[in-house]
Short mmCIF file of C-alpha atoms in Angstrom, two decimals:
data_model
loop_
_atom_site.label_atom_id
_atom_site.label_comp_id
_atom_site.label_asym_id
_atom_site.label_seq_id
_atom_site.Cartn_x
_atom_site.Cartn_y
_atom_site.Cartn_z
CA UNK E 1 -9.97 -9.52 -8.70
CA UNK E 2 -8.89 -11.37 -5.29
CA UNK E 3 -5.89 -12.51 -6.84
CA UNK E 4 -4.67 -8.88 -7.82
CA UNK E 5 -5.62 -7.48 -4.52
CA UNK E 6 -3.19 -10.37 -2.86
CA UNK E 7 -0.44 -10.26 -5.40
CA UNK E 8 -0.37 -6.48 -5.99
CA UNK E 9 -1.54 -5.01 -2.88
CA UNK E 10 -0.81 -7.27 -0.13
CA UNK E 11 2.65 -8.55 -1.17
CA UNK E 12 3.74 -4.71 -1.73
CA UNK E 13 2.39 -4.22 1.85
CA UNK E 14 4.41 -6.95 3.59
CA UNK E 15 7.66 -6.02 1.58
CA UNK E 16 7.47 -2.40 1.97
CA UNK E 17 9.91 -1.93 4.78
CA UNK E 18 12.63 -3.39 2.61
CA UNK E 19 15.00 -0.28 0.97
CA UNK E 20 17.89 -1.12 -0.90
CA UNK E 21 20.99 0.44 0.56
CA UNK E 22 21.98 1.77 -3.06
CA UNK E 23 19.05 3.84 -3.43
CA UNK E 24 20.77 6.25 -1.12
CA UNK E 25 23.59 6.72 -3.41
CA UNK E 26 21.32 8.27 -5.80
CA UNK E 27 19.91 10.46 -2.79
CA UNK E 28 23.26 11.87 -1.95
CA UNK E 29 23.87 13.08 -5.43
CA UNK E 30 20.19 14.52 -5.38
CA UNK E 31 20.99 15.98 -1.74
CA UNK E 32 24.09 17.82 -3.02
CA UNK E 33 22.39 19.06 -5.97
CA UNK E 34 19.56 20.59 -4.02
CA UNK E 35 21.80 22.11 -1.66
CA UNK E 36 23.31 23.94 -4.86
CA UNK E 37 26.69 22.16 -5.11
CA UNK E 38 25.84 20.21 -8.16
CA UNK E 39 25.80 16.64 -9.07
CA UNK E 40 28.68 15.44 -6.92
CA UNK E 41 29.43 12.64 -4.72
CA UNK E 42 31.89 14.68 -2.45
CA UNK E 43 31.39 18.33 -2.39
CA UNK E 44 34.42 20.07 -3.77
CA UNK E 45 35.54 17.23 -5.89
CA UNK E 46 35.59 16.34 -9.43
CA UNK E 47 32.06 14.94 -10.76
CA UNK E 48 31.64 11.06 -10.85
CA UNK E 49 28.61 9.44 -12.19
CA UNK E 50 27.80 6.93 -9.61
CA UNK E 51 24.43 6.42 -10.20
CA UNK E 52 22.62 5.20 -13.35
CA UNK E 53 19.04 6.27 -12.80
CA UNK E 54 18.80 9.98 -13.85
CA UNK E 55 15.02 10.18 -13.73
CA UNK E 56 15.08 9.05 -10.15
CA UNK E 57 17.96 11.19 -9.15
CA UNK E 58 15.57 14.12 -10.60
CA UNK E 59 12.80 13.25 -8.42
CA UNK E 60 14.90 12.82 -5.20
CA UNK E 61 16.20 16.28 -5.87
CA UNK E 62 12.63 17.52 -6.34
CA UNK E 63 11.35 15.79 -3.47
CA UNK E 64 14.12 17.15 -1.09
CA UNK E 65 13.78 20.64 -2.66
CA UNK E 66 10.17 20.68 -1.86
CA UNK E 67 10.73 19.23 1.67
CA UNK E 68 9.19 15.93 1.11
CA UNK E 69 10.52 12.54 2.25
CA UNK E 70 12.47 11.34 -0.92
CA UNK E 71 12.73 7.87 0.41
CA UNK E 72 8.84 7.48 0.56
CA UNK E 73 8.59 9.30 -2.81
CA UNK E 74 11.00 7.02 -4.59
CA UNK E 75 9.33 3.86 -3.07
CA UNK E 76 5.76 5.09 -4.02
CA UNK E 77 7.10 5.60 -7.58
CA UNK E 78 8.27 2.11 -7.85
CA UNK E 79 4.94 1.06 -6.85
CA UNK E 80 3.46 3.26 -9.60
CA UNK E 81 5.99 1.68 -12.04
CA UNK E 82 4.49 -2.00 -11.21
CA UNK E 83 1.15 -0.71 -11.84
CA UNK E 84 2.34 0.57 -15.38
CA UNK E 85 4.00 -2.54 -16.13
CA UNK E 86 1.04 -4.60 -14.95
CA UNK E 87 -1.41 -2.75 -17.42
CA UNK E 88 1.28 -2.84 -20.19
CA UNK E 89 1.60 -6.65 -19.86
CA UNK E 90 -2.10 -7.12 -20.06
CA UNK E 91 -2.49 -4.93 -23.03
CA UNK E 92 0.53 -6.97 -24.94
CA UNK E 93 -1.51 -9.98 -23.99
CA UNK E 94 -4.88 -8.48 -25.47
CA UNK E 95 -3.18 -8.30 -28.94
CA UNK E 96 -3.65 -11.95 -29.07
CA UNK E 97 -5.55 -12.77 -25.97
CA UNK E 98 -9.48 -12.25 -25.00
CA UNK E 99 -9.93 -9.87 -21.93
CA UNK E 100 -10.82 -12.99 -19.95
CA UNK E 101 -7.44 -14.68 -20.44
CA UNK E 102 -4.95 -11.78 -21.10
CA UNK E 103 -4.54 -11.10 -17.23
CA UNK E 104 -2.96 -14.63 -16.77
CA UNK E 105 0.49 -12.80 -17.82
CA UNK E 106 -0.16 -10.19 -15.08
CA UNK E 107 -0.81 -12.74 -12.47
CA UNK E 108 2.58 -14.42 -13.62
CA UNK E 109 4.64 -10.95 -13.23
CA UNK E 110 3.18 -10.53 -9.90
CA UNK E 111 3.88 -14.05 -8.53
CA UNK E 112 7.37 -13.68 -9.28
CA UNK E 113 9.20 -12.79 -5.80
CA UNK E 114 11.73 -10.74 -7.57
CA UNK E 115 9.40 -8.46 -9.02
CA UNK E 116 7.78 -7.65 -5.82
CA UNK E 117 11.17 -7.30 -3.95
CA UNK E 118 12.56 -4.72 -6.43
CA UNK E 119 9.29 -2.69 -6.65
CA UNK E 120 9.61 -1.72 -2.99
CA UNK E 121 13.34 -1.14 -2.90
CA UNK E 122 13.58 2.26 -3.73
CA UNK E 123 15.53 1.53 -7.29
CA UNK E 124 14.17 2.63 -10.43
CA UNK E 125 13.48 -1.13 -11.74
CA UNK E 126 9.76 -1.35 -12.12
CA UNK E 127 9.29 2.13 -13.48
CA UNK E 128 12.01 1.34 -16.11
CA UNK E 129 9.87 -1.82 -16.76
CA UNK E 130 6.74 0.25 -17.07
CA UNK E 131 8.07 2.68 -19.55
CA UNK E 132 9.81 0.07 -21.82
CA UNK E 133 6.75 -2.35 -21.81
CA UNK E 134 4.43 0.27 -22.62
CA UNK E 135 6.61 1.70 -25.25
CA UNK E 136 6.12 -2.04 -27.16
CA UNK E 137 2.31 -1.61 -26.96
CA UNK E 138 2.55 1.91 -28.66
CA UNK E 139 4.90 0.24 -31.22
CA UNK E 140 2.33 -2.31 -32.05
CA UNK E 141 -0.44 0.06 -32.32
CA UNK E 142 1.65 2.25 -34.52
CA UNK E 143 2.12 -0.76 -36.76
CA UNK E 144 -1.71 -0.87 -37.11
CA UNK E 145 -2.39 -3.85 -35.12
CA UNK E 146 -5.40 -3.81 -32.64
CA UNK E 147 -6.37 -5.84 -29.78
CA UNK E 148 -7.99 -9.26 -30.18
CA UNK E 149 -10.18 -10.23 -32.33
CA UNK E 150 -9.76 -7.50 -34.40
CA UNK E 151 -6.45 -8.02 -36.75
CA UNK E 152 -5.99 -4.24 -37.75
CA UNK E 153 -6.60 -0.47 -36.78
CA UNK E 154 -6.23 2.70 -38.23
CA UNK E 155 -2.58 4.25 -38.83
CA UNK E 156 -1.79 7.06 -36.22
CA UNK E 157 1.53 8.73 -35.90
CA UNK E 158 0.64 9.57 -32.48
CA UNK E 159 1.52 5.98 -31.34
CA UNK E 160 5.07 6.29 -32.55
CA UNK E 161 5.56 9.59 -31.17
CA UNK E 162 4.24 8.12 -27.60
CA UNK E 163 6.61 5.26 -27.94
CA UNK E 164 9.66 7.48 -28.87
CA UNK E 165 8.73 9.60 -25.79
CA UNK E 166 8.54 6.38 -23.41
CA UNK E 167 11.90 5.02 -24.58
CA UNK E 168 13.49 8.33 -24.00
CA UNK E 169 12.22 8.30 -20.42
CA UNK E 170 13.56 4.71 -19.94
CA UNK E 171 16.98 6.05 -21.44
CA UNK E 172 16.83 8.62 -18.48
CA UNK E 173 16.13 6.00 -16.12
CA UNK E 174 18.35 3.05 -16.78
CA UNK E 175 21.79 2.99 -18.94
CA UNK E 176 20.84 0.07 -21.44
CA UNK E 177 17.60 1.62 -22.56
CA UNK E 178 19.28 3.20 -25.83
CA UNK E 179 20.29 -0.39 -26.66
CA UNK E 180 16.92 -1.73 -26.69
CA UNK E 181 15.80 1.40 -28.44
CA UNK E 182 18.08 0.47 -31.15
CA UNK E 183 16.95 -3.24 -31.44
CA UNK E 184 13.68 -1.62 -31.99
CA UNK E 185 14.85 0.45 -34.63
CA UNK E 186 16.38 -2.51 -36.37
CA UNK E 187 13.23 -4.64 -36.36
CA UNK E 188 11.30 -2.05 -37.73
CA UNK E 189 13.73 -1.39 -40.40
CA UNK E 190 13.38 -5.28 -41.46
CA UNK E 191 9.78 -4.64 -41.50
CA UNK E 192 10.29 -1.85 -43.78
CA UNK E 193 12.58 -3.90 -46.24
CA UNK E 194 10.47 -6.87 -46.45
CA UNK E 195 7.05 -5.32 -46.10
CA UNK E 196 6.79 -4.60 -49.98
CA UNK E 197 7.29 -8.49 -50.41
CA UNK E 198 4.58 -9.75 -47.94
CA UNK E 199 1.69 -11.56 -49.35
CA UNK E 200 -1.08 -9.43 -50.80
CA UNK E 201 -3.40 -11.86 -48.56
CA UNK E 202 -2.95 -9.34 -45.64
CA UNK E 203 -5.65 -6.82 -45.29
CA UNK E 204 -5.00 -3.50 -47.82
CA UNK E 205 -4.89 -1.36 -44.53
CA UNK E 206 -2.10 -3.32 -43.00
CA UNK E 207 -0.26 -3.31 -46.38
CA UNK E 208 -0.89 0.51 -46.63
CA UNK E 209 0.44 0.90 -43.09
CA UNK E 210 3.57 -1.29 -43.84
CA UNK E 211 4.50 1.05 -46.64
CA UNK E 212 4.16 4.23 -44.54
CA UNK E 213 6.96 2.61 -41.98
CA UNK E 214 9.49 4.97 -43.39
CA UNK E 215 7.69 8.00 -42.12
CA UNK E 216 6.71 6.49 -38.96
CA UNK E 217 10.14 5.29 -38.30
CA UNK E 218 11.58 8.83 -38.77
CA UNK E 219 9.03 10.20 -36.38
CA UNK E 220 9.99 7.47 -33.75
CA UNK E 221 13.68 8.45 -33.92
CA UNK E 222 13.21 11.92 -33.86
CA UNK E 223 10.76 11.89 -31.08
CA UNK E 224 13.48 9.75 -29.15
CA UNK E 225 16.44 12.00 -29.98
CA UNK E 226 14.76 15.40 -29.11
CA UNK E 227 14.32 14.28 -25.62
CA UNK E 228 17.46 11.97 -25.16
CA UNK E 229 20.19 13.49 -27.05
CA UNK E 230 20.52 16.98 -24.96
CA UNK E 231 20.73 14.67 -21.94
CA UNK E 232 23.31 12.68 -23.28
CA UNK E 233 25.39 15.51 -24.54
CA UNK E 234 25.24 17.24 -21.43
CA UNK E 235 26.07 14.23 -19.05
CA UNK E 236 29.00 13.39 -21.59
CA UNK E 237 30.38 16.97 -21.27
CA UNK E 238 29.87 17.06 -17.36
CA UNK E 239 31.18 13.54 -16.38
CA UNK E 240 33.46 13.19 -19.32
CA UNK E 241 32.72 9.43 -19.94
CA UNK E 242 29.84 7.77 -22.09
CA UNK E 243 28.58 5.47 -19.53
CA UNK E 244 28.02 5.67 -15.74
CA UNK E 245 30.99 4.86 -13.37
CA UNK E 246 29.04 1.61 -12.03
CA UNK E 247 28.99 0.37 -15.52
CA UNK E 248 32.89 0.33 -15.79
CA UNK E 249 32.95 -1.16 -12.21
CA UNK E 250 30.51 -3.93 -12.38
CA UNK E 251 29.37 -4.47 -15.97
CA UNK E 252 33.05 -5.81 -17.04
CA UNK E 253 34.29 -8.11 -14.44
CA UNK E 254 37.71 -10.03 -14.78
CA UNK E 255 36.13 -13.04 -16.60
CA UNK E 256 32.95 -14.39 -18.39
CA UNK E 257 31.35 -15.73 -15.53
CA UNK E 258 27.82 -16.01 -16.97
CA UNK E 259 26.57 -15.73 -13.47
CA UNK E 260 23.45 -13.36 -14.28
CA UNK E 261 22.62 -15.25 -17.41
CA UNK E 262 22.19 -18.62 -15.54
CA UNK E 263 20.09 -17.00 -12.87
CA UNK E 264 17.86 -15.63 -15.40
CA UNK E 265 17.72 -19.12 -17.45
CA UNK E 266 16.71 -20.86 -14.26
CA UNK E 267 13.69 -18.58 -14.42
CA UNK E 268 12.65 -18.08 -17.88
CA UNK E 269 13.44 -21.39 -19.67
CA UNK E 270 10.03 -22.55 -19.43
CA UNK E 271 8.70 -19.38 -21.09
CA UNK E 272 11.26 -19.27 -23.69
CA UNK E 273 9.98 -22.83 -24.60
CA UNK E 274 6.44 -21.29 -24.65
CA UNK E 275 7.58 -18.36 -26.77
CA UNK E 276 9.39 -20.60 -29.13
CA UNK E 277 6.04 -22.50 -29.79
CA UNK E 278 4.51 -19.08 -30.96
CA UNK E 279 7.28 -18.12 -33.10
CA UNK E 280 7.50 -21.46 -34.92
CA UNK E 281 3.73 -21.46 -35.48
CA UNK E 282 3.33 -18.06 -37.10
CA UNK E 283 5.38 -15.38 -38.55
CA UNK E 284 4.91 -12.30 -36.87
CA UNK E 285 7.49 -9.23 -36.49
CA UNK E 286 5.98 -8.27 -33.05
CA UNK E 287 7.01 -11.64 -31.78
CA UNK E 288 10.53 -10.46 -31.72
CA UNK E 289 10.07 -7.35 -29.78
CA UNK E 290 9.17 -9.36 -26.94
CA UNK E 291 11.58 -12.20 -27.20
CA UNK E 292 14.99 -10.48 -28.41
CA UNK E 293 15.15 -8.31 -25.31
CA UNK E 294 16.12 -11.30 -23.38
CA UNK E 295 18.88 -12.45 -25.75
CA UNK E 296 20.25 -8.67 -25.69
CA UNK E 297 20.23 -8.71 -21.69
CA UNK E 298 21.83 -11.98 -21.75
CA UNK E 299 24.60 -10.55 -23.88
CA UNK E 300 25.01 -7.30 -22.08
CA UNK E 301 25.13 -9.00 -18.91
CA UNK E 302 27.59 -12.15 -19.59
CA UNK E 303 30.29 -10.85 -17.38
CA UNK E 304 28.30 -8.53 -15.00
CA UNK E 305 28.70 -8.56 -11.47
CA UNK E 306 26.20 -10.07 -8.84
CA UNK E 307 26.14 -6.76 -6.70
CA UNK E 308 22.62 -5.47 -6.31
CA UNK E 309 21.18 -7.92 -8.83
CA UNK E 310 19.88 -10.74 -7.01
CA UNK E 311 16.36 -12.19 -8.07
CA UNK E 312 17.34 -11.28 -11.66
CA UNK E 313 16.69 -7.36 -11.13
CA UNK E 314 18.59 -6.53 -14.28
CA UNK E 315 16.57 -9.08 -16.19
CA UNK E 316 13.05 -7.92 -14.90
CA UNK E 317 12.25 -5.91 -18.20
CA UNK E 318 13.03 -8.53 -20.59
CA UNK E 319 11.10 -11.11 -18.58
CA UNK E 320 7.83 -8.79 -18.41
CA UNK E 321 8.05 -8.51 -22.20
CA UNK E 322 8.37 -12.35 -22.43
CA UNK E 323 5.28 -13.35 -20.42
CA UNK E 324 2.55 -12.30 -23.08
CA UNK E 325 4.40 -13.89 -25.79
CA UNK E 326 4.67 -16.97 -23.67
CA UNK E 327 1.02 -16.98 -23.00
CA UNK E 328 0.18 -16.60 -26.60
CA UNK E 329 2.40 -19.60 -27.21
CA UNK E 330 0.44 -21.81 -24.75
CA UNK E 331 -2.90 -20.51 -26.06
CA UNK E 332 -2.06 -21.55 -29.65
CA UNK E 333 -0.79 -25.03 -28.32
CA UNK E 334 -4.06 -25.47 -26.86
CA UNK E 335 -5.82 -24.22 -29.94
CA UNK E 336 -4.53 -27.46 -31.65
CA UNK E 337 -6.50 -29.59 -28.97
CA UNK E 338 -9.91 -28.52 -29.88
CA UNK E 339 -10.98 -28.63 -26.23
CA UNK E 340 -14.52 -27.46 -25.44
CA UNK E 341 -13.58 -25.18 -22.94
CA UNK E 342 -10.25 -23.80 -23.95
CA UNK E 343 -10.30 -20.74 -21.40
CA UNK E 344 -10.59 -23.04 -18.69
CA UNK E 345 -7.67 -25.36 -19.88
CA UNK E 346 -5.63 -22.32 -20.37
CA UNK E 347 -6.30 -21.21 -16.76
CA UNK E 348 -5.43 -24.76 -15.64
CA UNK E 349 -2.21 -24.77 -17.39
CA UNK E 350 -1.18 -21.37 -16.51
CA UNK E 351 -1.91 -22.15 -12.57
CA UNK E 352 0.43 -25.37 -13.09
CA UNK E 353 3.20 -23.23 -14.78
CA UNK E 354 2.94 -20.54 -12.08
CA UNK E 355 3.38 -22.99 -9.37
CA UNK E 356 6.07 -25.23 -10.84
CA UNK E 357 8.27 -22.54 -12.50
CA UNK E 358 7.89 -19.25 -10.72
CA UNK E 359 9.68 -18.79 -7.49
CA UNK E 360 7.09 -17.03 -5.04
CA UNK E 361 6.99 -16.12 -1.51
CA UNK E 362 4.23 -16.09 1.18
CA UNK E 363 3.24 -12.97 3.13
CA UNK E 364 4.96 -14.23 6.02
CA UNK E 365 8.25 -14.92 3.94
CA UNK E 366 8.30 -11.38 2.47
CA UNK E 367 7.83 -9.87 6.23
CA UNK E 368 10.75 -12.26 7.25
CA UNK E 369 12.61 -11.14 4.34
CA UNK E 370 12.71 -7.62 5.66
CA UNK E 371 14.32 -8.17 9.15
CA UNK E 372 17.99 -8.45 7.91
CA UNK E 373 17.63 -5.09 5.67
CA UNK E 374 15.89 -3.40 8.74
CA UNK E 375 18.79 -4.74 11.22
CA UNK E 376 21.33 -3.61 8.60
CA UNK E 377 19.73 0.00 8.84
CA UNK E 378 20.03 0.07 12.41
CA UNK E 379 23.44 -1.00 12.42
CA UNK E 380 24.26 1.78 9.86
CA UNK E 381 22.77 4.41 12.16
CA UNK E 382 25.23 3.21 14.86
CA UNK E 383 28.14 3.74 12.50
CA UNK E 384 26.72 7.32 11.70
CA UNK E 385 26.34 8.09 15.22
CA UNK E 386 30.02 7.36 15.82
CA UNK E 387 31.01 9.07 12.76
CA UNK E 388 28.98 12.17 14.00
CA UNK E 389 30.89 12.23 17.43
CA UNK E 390 34.25 11.18 16.13
CA UNK E 391 35.13 12.82 12.83
CA UNK E 392 35.43 16.52 11.65
CA UNK E 393 34.02 17.76 8.64
CA UNK E 394 36.96 17.41 6.38
CA UNK E 395 37.74 14.02 7.38
CA UNK E 396 37.95 11.21 4.58
CA UNK E 397 36.32 7.79 5.34
CA UNK E 398 36.81 4.80 3.22
CA UNK E 399 33.36 2.74 3.15
CA UNK E 400 32.33 -0.05 1.01
CA UNK E 401 28.65 0.09 2.04
CA UNK E 402 28.38 3.64 0.42
CA UNK E 403 24.70 4.36 0.72
CA UNK E 404 22.77 5.21 3.94
CA UNK E 405 25.79 6.27 5.70
CA UNK E 406 27.15 8.94 3.45
CA UNK E 407 23.38 9.99 2.48
CA UNK E 408 22.88 11.17 6.18
CA UNK E 409 26.45 12.58 6.61
CA UNK E 410 28.50 15.22 5.14
CA UNK E 411 32.08 13.84 5.37
CA UNK E 412 34.29 12.97 2.54
CA UNK E 413 33.70 9.17 1.60
CA UNK E 414 35.77 7.20 -0.39
CA UNK E 415 33.83 4.26 -1.90
CA UNK E 416 35.77 1.32 -1.61
CA UNK E 417 33.31 -0.76 -3.68
CA UNK E 418 34.28 1.55 -6.80
CA UNK E 419 30.62 2.76 -7.56
CA UNK E 420 31.41 6.21 -6.85
CA UNK E 421 35.08 6.16 -7.36
CA UNK E 422 36.22 6.89 -10.79
CA UNK E 423 39.94 6.34 -9.81
CA UNK E 424 39.27 2.61 -9.46
CA UNK E 425 38.07 2.11 -12.96
CA UNK E 426 41.27 3.39 -14.40
CA UNK E 427 42.99 0.08 -13.72
CA UNK E 428 41.95 -3.46 -15.06
CA UNK E 429 39.38 -5.61 -13.04
CA UNK E 430 41.94 -8.04 -11.71
CA UNK E 431 44.04 -5.36 -10.37
CA UNK E 432 41.51 -2.60 -9.21
CA UNK E 433 40.86 -3.77 -5.35
CA UNK E 434 44.51 -4.60 -4.80
CA UNK E 435 45.73 -1.26 -6.37
CA UNK E 436 43.19 0.90 -4.55
CA UNK E 437 44.48 -1.00 -1.21
CA UNK E 438 47.85 0.11 -2.02
CA UNK E 439 46.47 3.85 -2.58
CA UNK E 440 44.93 3.81 0.72
CA UNK E 441 47.87 3.23 2.64
CA UNK E 442 49.73 5.66 0.57
CA UNK E 443 47.19 8.66 0.99
CA UNK E 444 46.19 7.49 4.47
CA UNK E 445 42.47 8.94 4.88
CA UNK E 446 41.67 9.64 8.40
CA UNK E 447 39.20 6.89 9.07
CA UNK E 448 38.69 3.27 7.41
CA UNK E 449 35.43 1.40 7.68
CA UNK E 450 35.27 -2.12 7.00
CA UNK E 451 32.11 -4.20 6.36
CA UNK E 452 31.96 -7.90 6.74
CA UNK E 453 29.49 -10.80 6.70
CA UNK E 454 29.95 -13.87 9.15
CA UNK E 455 28.05 -17.02 8.36
CA UNK E 456 28.47 -20.11 10.45
CA UNK E 457 31.60 -18.70 11.72
CA UNK E 458 33.23 -17.99 8.32
CA UNK E 459 34.03 -14.13 7.60
CA UNK E 460 33.62 -12.72 4.23
CA UNK E 461 34.86 -9.36 3.41
CA UNK E 462 34.06 -6.97 0.56
CA UNK E 463 36.92 -7.16 -1.95
CA UNK E 464 38.81 -4.09 -1.18
CA UNK E 465 38.11 -4.67 2.56
CA UNK E 466 39.58 -8.26 2.32
CA UNK E 467 43.08 -6.40 1.52
CA UNK E 468 42.78 -3.52 3.84
CA UNK E 469 42.00 -5.78 6.72
CA UNK E 470 45.21 -7.66 6.34
CA UNK E 471 46.99 -4.61 6.13
CA UNK E 472 45.57 -2.82 9.13
CA UNK E 473 46.13 -5.87 11.30
CA UNK E 474 49.96 -5.13 10.75
CA UNK E 475 49.75 -1.04 10.47
CA UNK E 476 51.00 0.91 13.24
CA UNK E 477 49.38 4.02 11.62
CA UNK E 478 45.80 2.78 12.36
CA UNK E 479 43.87 1.63 15.46
CA UNK E 480 40.56 -0.09 15.73
CA UNK E 481 38.16 2.27 17.55
CA UNK E 482 34.66 0.62 17.48
CA UNK E 483 33.00 -2.45 16.16
CA UNK E 484 29.38 -2.78 15.56
CA UNK E 485 27.36 -5.92 14.62
CA UNK E 486 23.71 -7.27 14.46
CA UNK E 487 22.55 -9.34 17.24
CA UNK E 488 22.80 -12.61 15.68
CA UNK E 489 25.63 -14.44 17.29
CA UNK E 490 26.18 -16.86 14.54
CA UNK E 491 25.53 -15.30 11.46
CA UNK E 492 25.97 -11.52 11.69
CA UNK E 493 26.90 -8.22 9.53
CA UNK E 494 29.71 -6.22 11.15
CA UNK E 495 31.46 -2.91 10.87
CA UNK E 496 34.92 -2.19 11.95
CA UNK E 497 36.11 1.32 12.28
CA UNK E 498 39.79 2.10 12.21
CA UNK E 499 41.13 5.85 12.85
CA UNK E 500 44.47 6.90 11.73
CA UNK E 501 46.77 8.35 14.60
CA UNK E 502 47.96 12.07 14.19
CA UNK E 503 51.55 12.48 13.48
#
C-alpha cells in the first residue's frame, strides 16, 4: 500500500506544477468554440484541425462554458486516466497471476518517470491509455477468460459492447486508436478462423464461446462504428482531411530517423524479452493483444518528429499493455525453477528489473523538473503583456511557441511550427520551413516572435525561426522591439519580438 501511495500520490503531487504548453493549443480551439465561433484557430479564418485529442477539447469546451478552470480540469482528468490505467494493468495481470503478485505490473508502470510526467502535463496521454488498456480487459472477458486461477467464465456480449465503447472513446482521444481497433479485429478474426481446429482438450465452454465469435465480433465492430463513424464523417467534412494537421506536420519527417523507436527500445527491450518467454512457452491469442501494439506503434512512429514526444509519450499505451505480459513471462520462468516461495522470488526479480531497467525520478527530481516549465510560463506572460500593449486586434503574429500565448490572446497567430498551419503541410517536409519563411516576407505580418534556446553559448532556433532570424537581420521592414529571456545567464530561453514598419 505504501508503494502505491508514494508512486501515485506523492509523485503526481511533486510533478503537478508541470503543464505542457501544447495543452493550450487544444484550449484555444475550446475557447473559440465556447465563444460561439466554432472550432477555429483564428476567428474568421478557414478551419484547421491543429489538435489531435477531440475528447479533451470537448472537456475544455465544457469547462469554459461552465466557468470552470479548464487547465485544472484537464490535469485532474489526466490523473483519473492514470488511475484507470493502473486498474486495467492490474486486471490484465490477474488473468495469469494471483492478487498477491498482479500488482507488480502496476508498480512498474508507476515507477517510470515518463508515465508520471505525462499524467500531469494536461495532455490526453494517460486517459487514452486507460481507455485502450481497459478495452483489452473486456475483450479477454468477452472471449470467456476469467481471472487466475479460474480458466474460463460465462459468455457475455456486454463485454464486447464495453470494449467497443472504450475503443470508440479512445479514438475520440487519439488519432491512432482506430488502427489499434483494426489490429484487435484482425486478431479476433484469426481466433474465429482457427478456433474450429483447436484441440477438444480445451473446456467445452471455451470451445463453445470460440464458435460464437462471429456474433461477438459483429457486435464489437458495430458498437465501435455507431459511436466513432458519425464523428469521423463530421470532422472529415468540417476540416476536409482524413488526419489532423499535426499528423501531416510531425508524423512524416524528411527521412526515416527511427528516433522515437530507438528511445522506446531502450526502455522496453527487457520487457520484450520477458514477453517473448511467455509467447514461446504457451500458445495464447491474448499474448498478441499485449505484444503487437508495441510493433504497431513502432511502425507508425518510424519517422515521427520528437516534438513533445520525450520520455516515450506516444509509446506509453503500448508499454502499459506490455507490462502484464512481461510479468507473466517472468512468472512462467520462475515456475520451472520449483522454488519453495515463488512469490518472494517474483517480488525480488521484479524489484531488480525495476531498479536496473526502468528510468525513475526521486520526488526532489520531479520538483526540480518543474522549474524550467514554470520559468517558461512566466516568460510567456511577459510576451503576452507586450502584445497586449503594442498590438491591435487584427494584427497577425508569427509564433512557433503557439500554446499559452495564443490561448490568452485574441490576436491572429500564424503557427511557424506548422501544427496549426495547414498551408505549411502543402509542401514536402524538406522545403516546408524554408518556403514558409519566404511566404512570411511576402505577406509581411505585423509581428514576428522568434523562439530560441541558448545552452553553453550555443543558440538554437526552431526550424522556421532559424530562417527568419537570418532574413530579419538584413531586413529594413522589421525592427527588434523587445527581447525577453529566463534568468539563467548561461542556459536560457528567449523570445525576440520584431515589428513591421508602417509604410
